[in-house]
C-alpha positions as CSV (number, residue, x, y, z in Angstrom):
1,X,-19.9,-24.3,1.7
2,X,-21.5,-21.0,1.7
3,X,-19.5,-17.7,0.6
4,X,-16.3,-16.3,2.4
5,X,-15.9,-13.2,3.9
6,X,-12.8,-12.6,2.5
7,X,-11.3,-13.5,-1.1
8,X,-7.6,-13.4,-0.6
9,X,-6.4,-12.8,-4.8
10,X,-3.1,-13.5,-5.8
11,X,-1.4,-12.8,-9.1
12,X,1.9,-14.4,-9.6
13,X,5.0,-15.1,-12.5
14,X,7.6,-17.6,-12.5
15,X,8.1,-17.3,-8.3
16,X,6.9,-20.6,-6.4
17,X,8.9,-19.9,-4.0
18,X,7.3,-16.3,-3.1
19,X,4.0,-18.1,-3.6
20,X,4.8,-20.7,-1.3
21,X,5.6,-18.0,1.4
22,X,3.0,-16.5,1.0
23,X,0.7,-19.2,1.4
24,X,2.7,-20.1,4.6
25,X,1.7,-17.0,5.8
26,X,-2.2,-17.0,4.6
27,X,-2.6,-20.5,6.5
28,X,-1.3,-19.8,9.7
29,X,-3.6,-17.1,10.4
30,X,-6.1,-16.8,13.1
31,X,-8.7,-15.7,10.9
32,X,-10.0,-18.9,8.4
33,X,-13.3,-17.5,6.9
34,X,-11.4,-16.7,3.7
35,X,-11.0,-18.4,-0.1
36,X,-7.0,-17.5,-2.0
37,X,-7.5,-17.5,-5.3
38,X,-4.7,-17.7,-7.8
39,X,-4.0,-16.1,-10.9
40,X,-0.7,-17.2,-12.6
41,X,1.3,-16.0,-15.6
42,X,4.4,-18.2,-14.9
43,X,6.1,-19.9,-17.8
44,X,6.7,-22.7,-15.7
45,X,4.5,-25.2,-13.5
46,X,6.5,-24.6,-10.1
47,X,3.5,-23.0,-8.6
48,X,0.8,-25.1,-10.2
49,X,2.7,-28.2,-8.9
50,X,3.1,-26.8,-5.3
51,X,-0.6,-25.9,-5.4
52,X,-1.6,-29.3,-6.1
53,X,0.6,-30.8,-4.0
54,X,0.4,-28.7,-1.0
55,X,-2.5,-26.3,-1.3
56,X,-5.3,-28.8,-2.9
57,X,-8.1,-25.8,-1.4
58,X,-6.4,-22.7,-3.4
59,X,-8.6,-22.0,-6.8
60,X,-5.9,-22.1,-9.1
61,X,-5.7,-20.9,-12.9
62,X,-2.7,-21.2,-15.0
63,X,-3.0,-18.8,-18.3
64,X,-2.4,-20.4,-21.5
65,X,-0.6,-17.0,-22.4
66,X,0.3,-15.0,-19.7
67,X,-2.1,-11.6,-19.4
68,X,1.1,-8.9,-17.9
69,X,1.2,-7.3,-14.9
70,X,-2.4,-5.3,-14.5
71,X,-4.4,-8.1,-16.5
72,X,-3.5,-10.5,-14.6
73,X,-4.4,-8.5,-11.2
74,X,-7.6,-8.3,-12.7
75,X,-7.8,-12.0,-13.6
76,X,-6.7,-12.8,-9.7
77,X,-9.5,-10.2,-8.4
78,X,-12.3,-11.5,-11.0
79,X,-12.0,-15.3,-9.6
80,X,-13.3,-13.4,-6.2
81,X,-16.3,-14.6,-4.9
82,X,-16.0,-13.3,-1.0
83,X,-17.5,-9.9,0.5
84,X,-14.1,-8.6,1.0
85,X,-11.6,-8.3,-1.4
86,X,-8.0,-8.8,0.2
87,X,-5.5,-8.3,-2.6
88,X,-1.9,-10.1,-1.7
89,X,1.3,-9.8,-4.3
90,X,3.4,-12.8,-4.3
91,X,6.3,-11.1,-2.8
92,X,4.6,-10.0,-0.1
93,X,2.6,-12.1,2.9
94,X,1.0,-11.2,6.5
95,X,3.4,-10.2,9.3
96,X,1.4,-12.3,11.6
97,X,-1.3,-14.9,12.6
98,X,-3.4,-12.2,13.4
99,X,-3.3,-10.0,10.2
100,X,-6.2,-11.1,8.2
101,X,-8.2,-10.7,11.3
102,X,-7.5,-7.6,11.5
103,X,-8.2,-6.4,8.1
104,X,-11.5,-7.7,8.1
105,X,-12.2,-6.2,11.4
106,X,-11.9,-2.8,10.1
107,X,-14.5,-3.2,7.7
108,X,-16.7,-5.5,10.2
109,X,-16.2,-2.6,12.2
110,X,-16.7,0.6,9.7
111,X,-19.3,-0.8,7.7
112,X,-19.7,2.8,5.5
113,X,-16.0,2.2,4.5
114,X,-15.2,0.9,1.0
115,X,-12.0,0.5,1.7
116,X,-9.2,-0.1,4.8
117,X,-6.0,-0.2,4.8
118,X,-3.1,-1.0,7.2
119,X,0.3,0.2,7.8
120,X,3.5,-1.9,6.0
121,X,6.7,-3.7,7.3
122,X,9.2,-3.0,4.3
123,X,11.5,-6.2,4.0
124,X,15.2,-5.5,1.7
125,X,15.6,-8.9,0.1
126,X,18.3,-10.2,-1.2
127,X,18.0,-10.8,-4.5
128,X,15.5,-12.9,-6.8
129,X,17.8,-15.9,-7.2
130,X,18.7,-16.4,-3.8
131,X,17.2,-18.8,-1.3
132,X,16.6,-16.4,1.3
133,X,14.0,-14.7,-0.9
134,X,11.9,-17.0,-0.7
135,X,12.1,-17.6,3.2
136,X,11.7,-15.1,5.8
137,X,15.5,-15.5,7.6
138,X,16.6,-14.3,10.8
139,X,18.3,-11.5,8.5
140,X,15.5,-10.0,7.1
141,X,13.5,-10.0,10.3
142,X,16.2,-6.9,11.0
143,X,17.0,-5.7,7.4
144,X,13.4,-3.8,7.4
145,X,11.4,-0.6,8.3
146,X,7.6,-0.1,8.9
147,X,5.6,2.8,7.4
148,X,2.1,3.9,7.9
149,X,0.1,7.1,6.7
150,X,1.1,10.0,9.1
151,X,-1.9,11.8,10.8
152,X,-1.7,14.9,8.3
153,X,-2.3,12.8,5.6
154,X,-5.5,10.8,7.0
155,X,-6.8,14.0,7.8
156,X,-6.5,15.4,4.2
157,X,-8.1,12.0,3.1
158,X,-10.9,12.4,5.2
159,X,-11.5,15.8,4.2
160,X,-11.0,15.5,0.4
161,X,-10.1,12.0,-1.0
162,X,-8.5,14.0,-4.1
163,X,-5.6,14.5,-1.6
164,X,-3.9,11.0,-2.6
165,X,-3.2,12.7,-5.9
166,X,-0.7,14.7,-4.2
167,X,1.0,11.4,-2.4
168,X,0.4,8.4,-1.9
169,X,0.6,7.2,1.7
170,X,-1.7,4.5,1.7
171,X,1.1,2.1,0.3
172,X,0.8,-0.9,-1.9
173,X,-1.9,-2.8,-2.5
174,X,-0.9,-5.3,-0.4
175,X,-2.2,-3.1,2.5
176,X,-5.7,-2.5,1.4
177,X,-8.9,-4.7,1.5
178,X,-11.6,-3.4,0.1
179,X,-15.8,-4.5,0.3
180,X,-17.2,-5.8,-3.2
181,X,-20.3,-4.3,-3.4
182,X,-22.3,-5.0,-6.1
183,X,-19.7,-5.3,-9.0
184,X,-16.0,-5.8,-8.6
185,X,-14.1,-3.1,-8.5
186,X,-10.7,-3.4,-10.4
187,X,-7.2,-1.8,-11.3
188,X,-7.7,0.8,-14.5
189,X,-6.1,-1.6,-17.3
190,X,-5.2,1.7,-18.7
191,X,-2.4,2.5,-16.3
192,X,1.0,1.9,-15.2
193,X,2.7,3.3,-12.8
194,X,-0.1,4.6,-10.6
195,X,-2.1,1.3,-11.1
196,X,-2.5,1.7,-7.1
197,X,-3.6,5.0,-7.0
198,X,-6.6,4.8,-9.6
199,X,-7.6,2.1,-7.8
200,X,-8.1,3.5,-4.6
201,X,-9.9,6.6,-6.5
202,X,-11.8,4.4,-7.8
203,X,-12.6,2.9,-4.5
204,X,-12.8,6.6,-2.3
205,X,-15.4,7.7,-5.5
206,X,-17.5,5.3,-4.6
207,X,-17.7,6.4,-0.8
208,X,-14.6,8.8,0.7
209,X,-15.5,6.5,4.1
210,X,-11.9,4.4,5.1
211,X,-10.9,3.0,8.0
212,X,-7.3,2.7,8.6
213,X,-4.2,0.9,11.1
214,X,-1.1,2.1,11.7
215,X,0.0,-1.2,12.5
216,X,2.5,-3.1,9.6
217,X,-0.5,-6.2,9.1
218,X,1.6,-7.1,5.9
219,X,5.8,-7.4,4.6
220,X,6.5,-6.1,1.2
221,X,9.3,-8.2,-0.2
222,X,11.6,-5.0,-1.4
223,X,13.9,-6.1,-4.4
224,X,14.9,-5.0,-7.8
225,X,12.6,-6.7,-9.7
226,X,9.6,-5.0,-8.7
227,X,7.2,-4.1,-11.3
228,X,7.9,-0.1,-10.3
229,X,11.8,-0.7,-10.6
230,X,10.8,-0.9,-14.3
231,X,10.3,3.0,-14.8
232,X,13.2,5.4,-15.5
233,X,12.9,8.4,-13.2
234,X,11.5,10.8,-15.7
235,X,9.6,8.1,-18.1
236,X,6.9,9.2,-20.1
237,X,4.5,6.7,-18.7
238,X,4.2,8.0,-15.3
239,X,3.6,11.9,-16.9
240,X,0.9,9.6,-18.8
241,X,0.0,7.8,-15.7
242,X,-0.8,11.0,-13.7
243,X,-2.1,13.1,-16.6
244,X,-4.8,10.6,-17.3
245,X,-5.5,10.4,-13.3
246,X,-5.6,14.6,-13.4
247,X,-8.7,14.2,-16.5
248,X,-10.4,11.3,-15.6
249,X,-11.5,12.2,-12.1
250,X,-11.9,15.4,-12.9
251,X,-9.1,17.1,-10.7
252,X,-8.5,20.9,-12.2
253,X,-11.4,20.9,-9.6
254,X,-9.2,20.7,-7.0
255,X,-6.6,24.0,-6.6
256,X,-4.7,21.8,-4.4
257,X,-4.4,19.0,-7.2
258,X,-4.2,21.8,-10.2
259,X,-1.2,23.2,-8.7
260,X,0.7,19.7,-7.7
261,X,0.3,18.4,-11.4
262,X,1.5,22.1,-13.1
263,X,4.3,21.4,-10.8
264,X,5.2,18.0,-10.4
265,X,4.8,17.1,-13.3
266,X,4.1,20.0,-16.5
267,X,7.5,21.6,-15.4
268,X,9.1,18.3,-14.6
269,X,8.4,16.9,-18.0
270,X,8.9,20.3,-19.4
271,X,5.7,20.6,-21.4
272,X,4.4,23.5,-22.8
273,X,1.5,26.2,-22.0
274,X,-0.7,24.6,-24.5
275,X,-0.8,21.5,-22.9
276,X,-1.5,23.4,-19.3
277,X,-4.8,25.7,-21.1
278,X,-5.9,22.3,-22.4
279,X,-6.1,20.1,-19.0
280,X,-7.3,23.7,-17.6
281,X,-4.5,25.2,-15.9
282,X,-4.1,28.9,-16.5
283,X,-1.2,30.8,-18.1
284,X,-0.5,32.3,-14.9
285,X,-0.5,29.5,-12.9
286,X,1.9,27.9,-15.5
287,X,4.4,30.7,-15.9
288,X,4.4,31.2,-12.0
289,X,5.3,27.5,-11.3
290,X,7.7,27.8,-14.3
291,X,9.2,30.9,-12.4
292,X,9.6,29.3,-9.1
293,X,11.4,26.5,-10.5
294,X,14.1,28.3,-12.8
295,X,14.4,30.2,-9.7
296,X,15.3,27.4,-7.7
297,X,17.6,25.6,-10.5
298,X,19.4,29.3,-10.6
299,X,19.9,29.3,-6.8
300,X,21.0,25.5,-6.8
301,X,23.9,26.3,-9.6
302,X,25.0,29.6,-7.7
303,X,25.2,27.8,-4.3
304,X,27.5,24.7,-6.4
305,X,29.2,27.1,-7.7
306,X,30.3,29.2,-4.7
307,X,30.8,25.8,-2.6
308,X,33.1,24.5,-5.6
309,X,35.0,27.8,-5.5
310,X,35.6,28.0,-1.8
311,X,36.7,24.4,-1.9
312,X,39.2,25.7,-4.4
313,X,40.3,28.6,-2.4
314,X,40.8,26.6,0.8
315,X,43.2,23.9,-1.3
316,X,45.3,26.9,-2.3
């Protein structure tokens, strides 16, 4: 059997049934010139038994110790031995028979592009005991919403792939494939939060080329236990996340990027103007962005308080 065109990689932990549907989904499609290779963590051996049982042609590797979430991405990606490199969380599967096709057709079709990516059908699950988690219902077929990157955005990417650090609209991995080339490419085992966004820099370094669909190719299972409903809203790991994104590609180059992060996420975290000189933004910059926002926290506590006392006044 020679090589596949496409390595479908799949981490999982402790969710056969997710697996299952996903695997539901990955052979029923159209397009068959494709290997899935699984990576599990699970303390259990649901998904090793339903792999033997059911889906003797998966490459299969249960960890002795289970790697955590970004290792054992890695671990999934690393058993990859296709061109393409079609990267497919648990909870998620392909919206229809003809959604691998298409992913590989836009790299058939672009082949400058490193990476493609499609747009997402967002699926509100239940709940991660309940049955209908692990089974597309006639329920969920109406509890979702589609997203894709609008055209503003794809034209920013085109023009400067440092863009994405000001929001990402390319989605979950789930809704990228990207080509091998001559080493693997894999997630920054350094990061958290934005694991999804180094790796697409990592990807758009390598060539700033990417083809794209609007269309939903995949389902992201939406539910609480999500690896991102982990993070508190202000949690010192995504500052970490995005500072670490900020120096390692280099993106004080970028005015557009310099002012985002003195923004976003300096002021938000409230550090100080040492910390801004040393990751090269300038006291000026700082204090203005610092001005801007106690000027709109000002505003914000005037207006509440002039709304609160008219809402007295009209009681009287």
């Amino acid at each position: 059997m020679g090589r596949p065109t496409v390595s479908i990689c799949v981490p999982c932990y402790n969710n056969a049934g997710e697996v299952e549907r996903l695997l539901q989904s990955i052979y029923q499609q159209d397009y068959t010139d494709f290997e899935v290779n699984i990576s599990d963590d699970s303390t259990d051996n649901a998904t090793e038994i339903l792999v033997r049982e059911r889906y003797p042609l998966v490459k299969y590797q249960h960890n002795a110790q289970p790697y955590g979430h970004i290792f054992n991405w890695n671990a999934a990606i690393k058993m990859a031995h296709g061109v393409y490199i079609k990267i497919m969380f648990s909870d998620d599967w392909f919206t229809d028979k003809a959604s691998l096709g298409a992913f590989a057709a836009m790299l058939d079709d672009n082949p400058d592009a490193v990476l493609a990516f499609s747009g997402s059908r967002q699926v509100m699950l239940d709940g991660p005991d309940s049955d209908a988690l692990h089974h597309v219902t006639a329920a969920h077929r109406s509890a979702f919403y589609d997203r894709f990157a609008d055209e503003a955005f794809i034209a920013q990417l085109r023009r400067d792939y440092r863009h994405l650090f000001l929001g990402n609209q390319i989605g979950a991995p789930s809704a990228v494939i990207y080509r091998r080339g001559s080493a693997l490419t894999l997630f920054d085992e350094r990061s958290n939060w934005a694991s999804d966004l180094f790796l697409y820099f990592n990807l758009l370094e390598k060539s700033p080329i990417f083809a794209y669909s609007k269309q939903p190719l995949v389902s992201i299972g939406v539910h609480e236990n999500q690896y991102t409903e982990s993070f508190a809203e202000k949690d010192e790991r995504i500052y970490n996340d995005y500072k670490y994104m900020y120096t390692k590609y280099n993106l004080r180059e970028s005015r557009a990027c310099k002012e985002y992060f003195a923004e976003q996420f300096l002021i938000k975290y409230h550090k100080g103007i040492r910390e801004a000189m040393q990751l090269g933004i300038g006291g000026g910059l700082f204090v203005r962005k610092l001005s801007h926002e106690f000027a709109a926290t000002l505003q914000s506590v005037v207006e509440s308080r002039f709304k609160k006392g008219h809402t007295e006044n009209m009681k009287k």
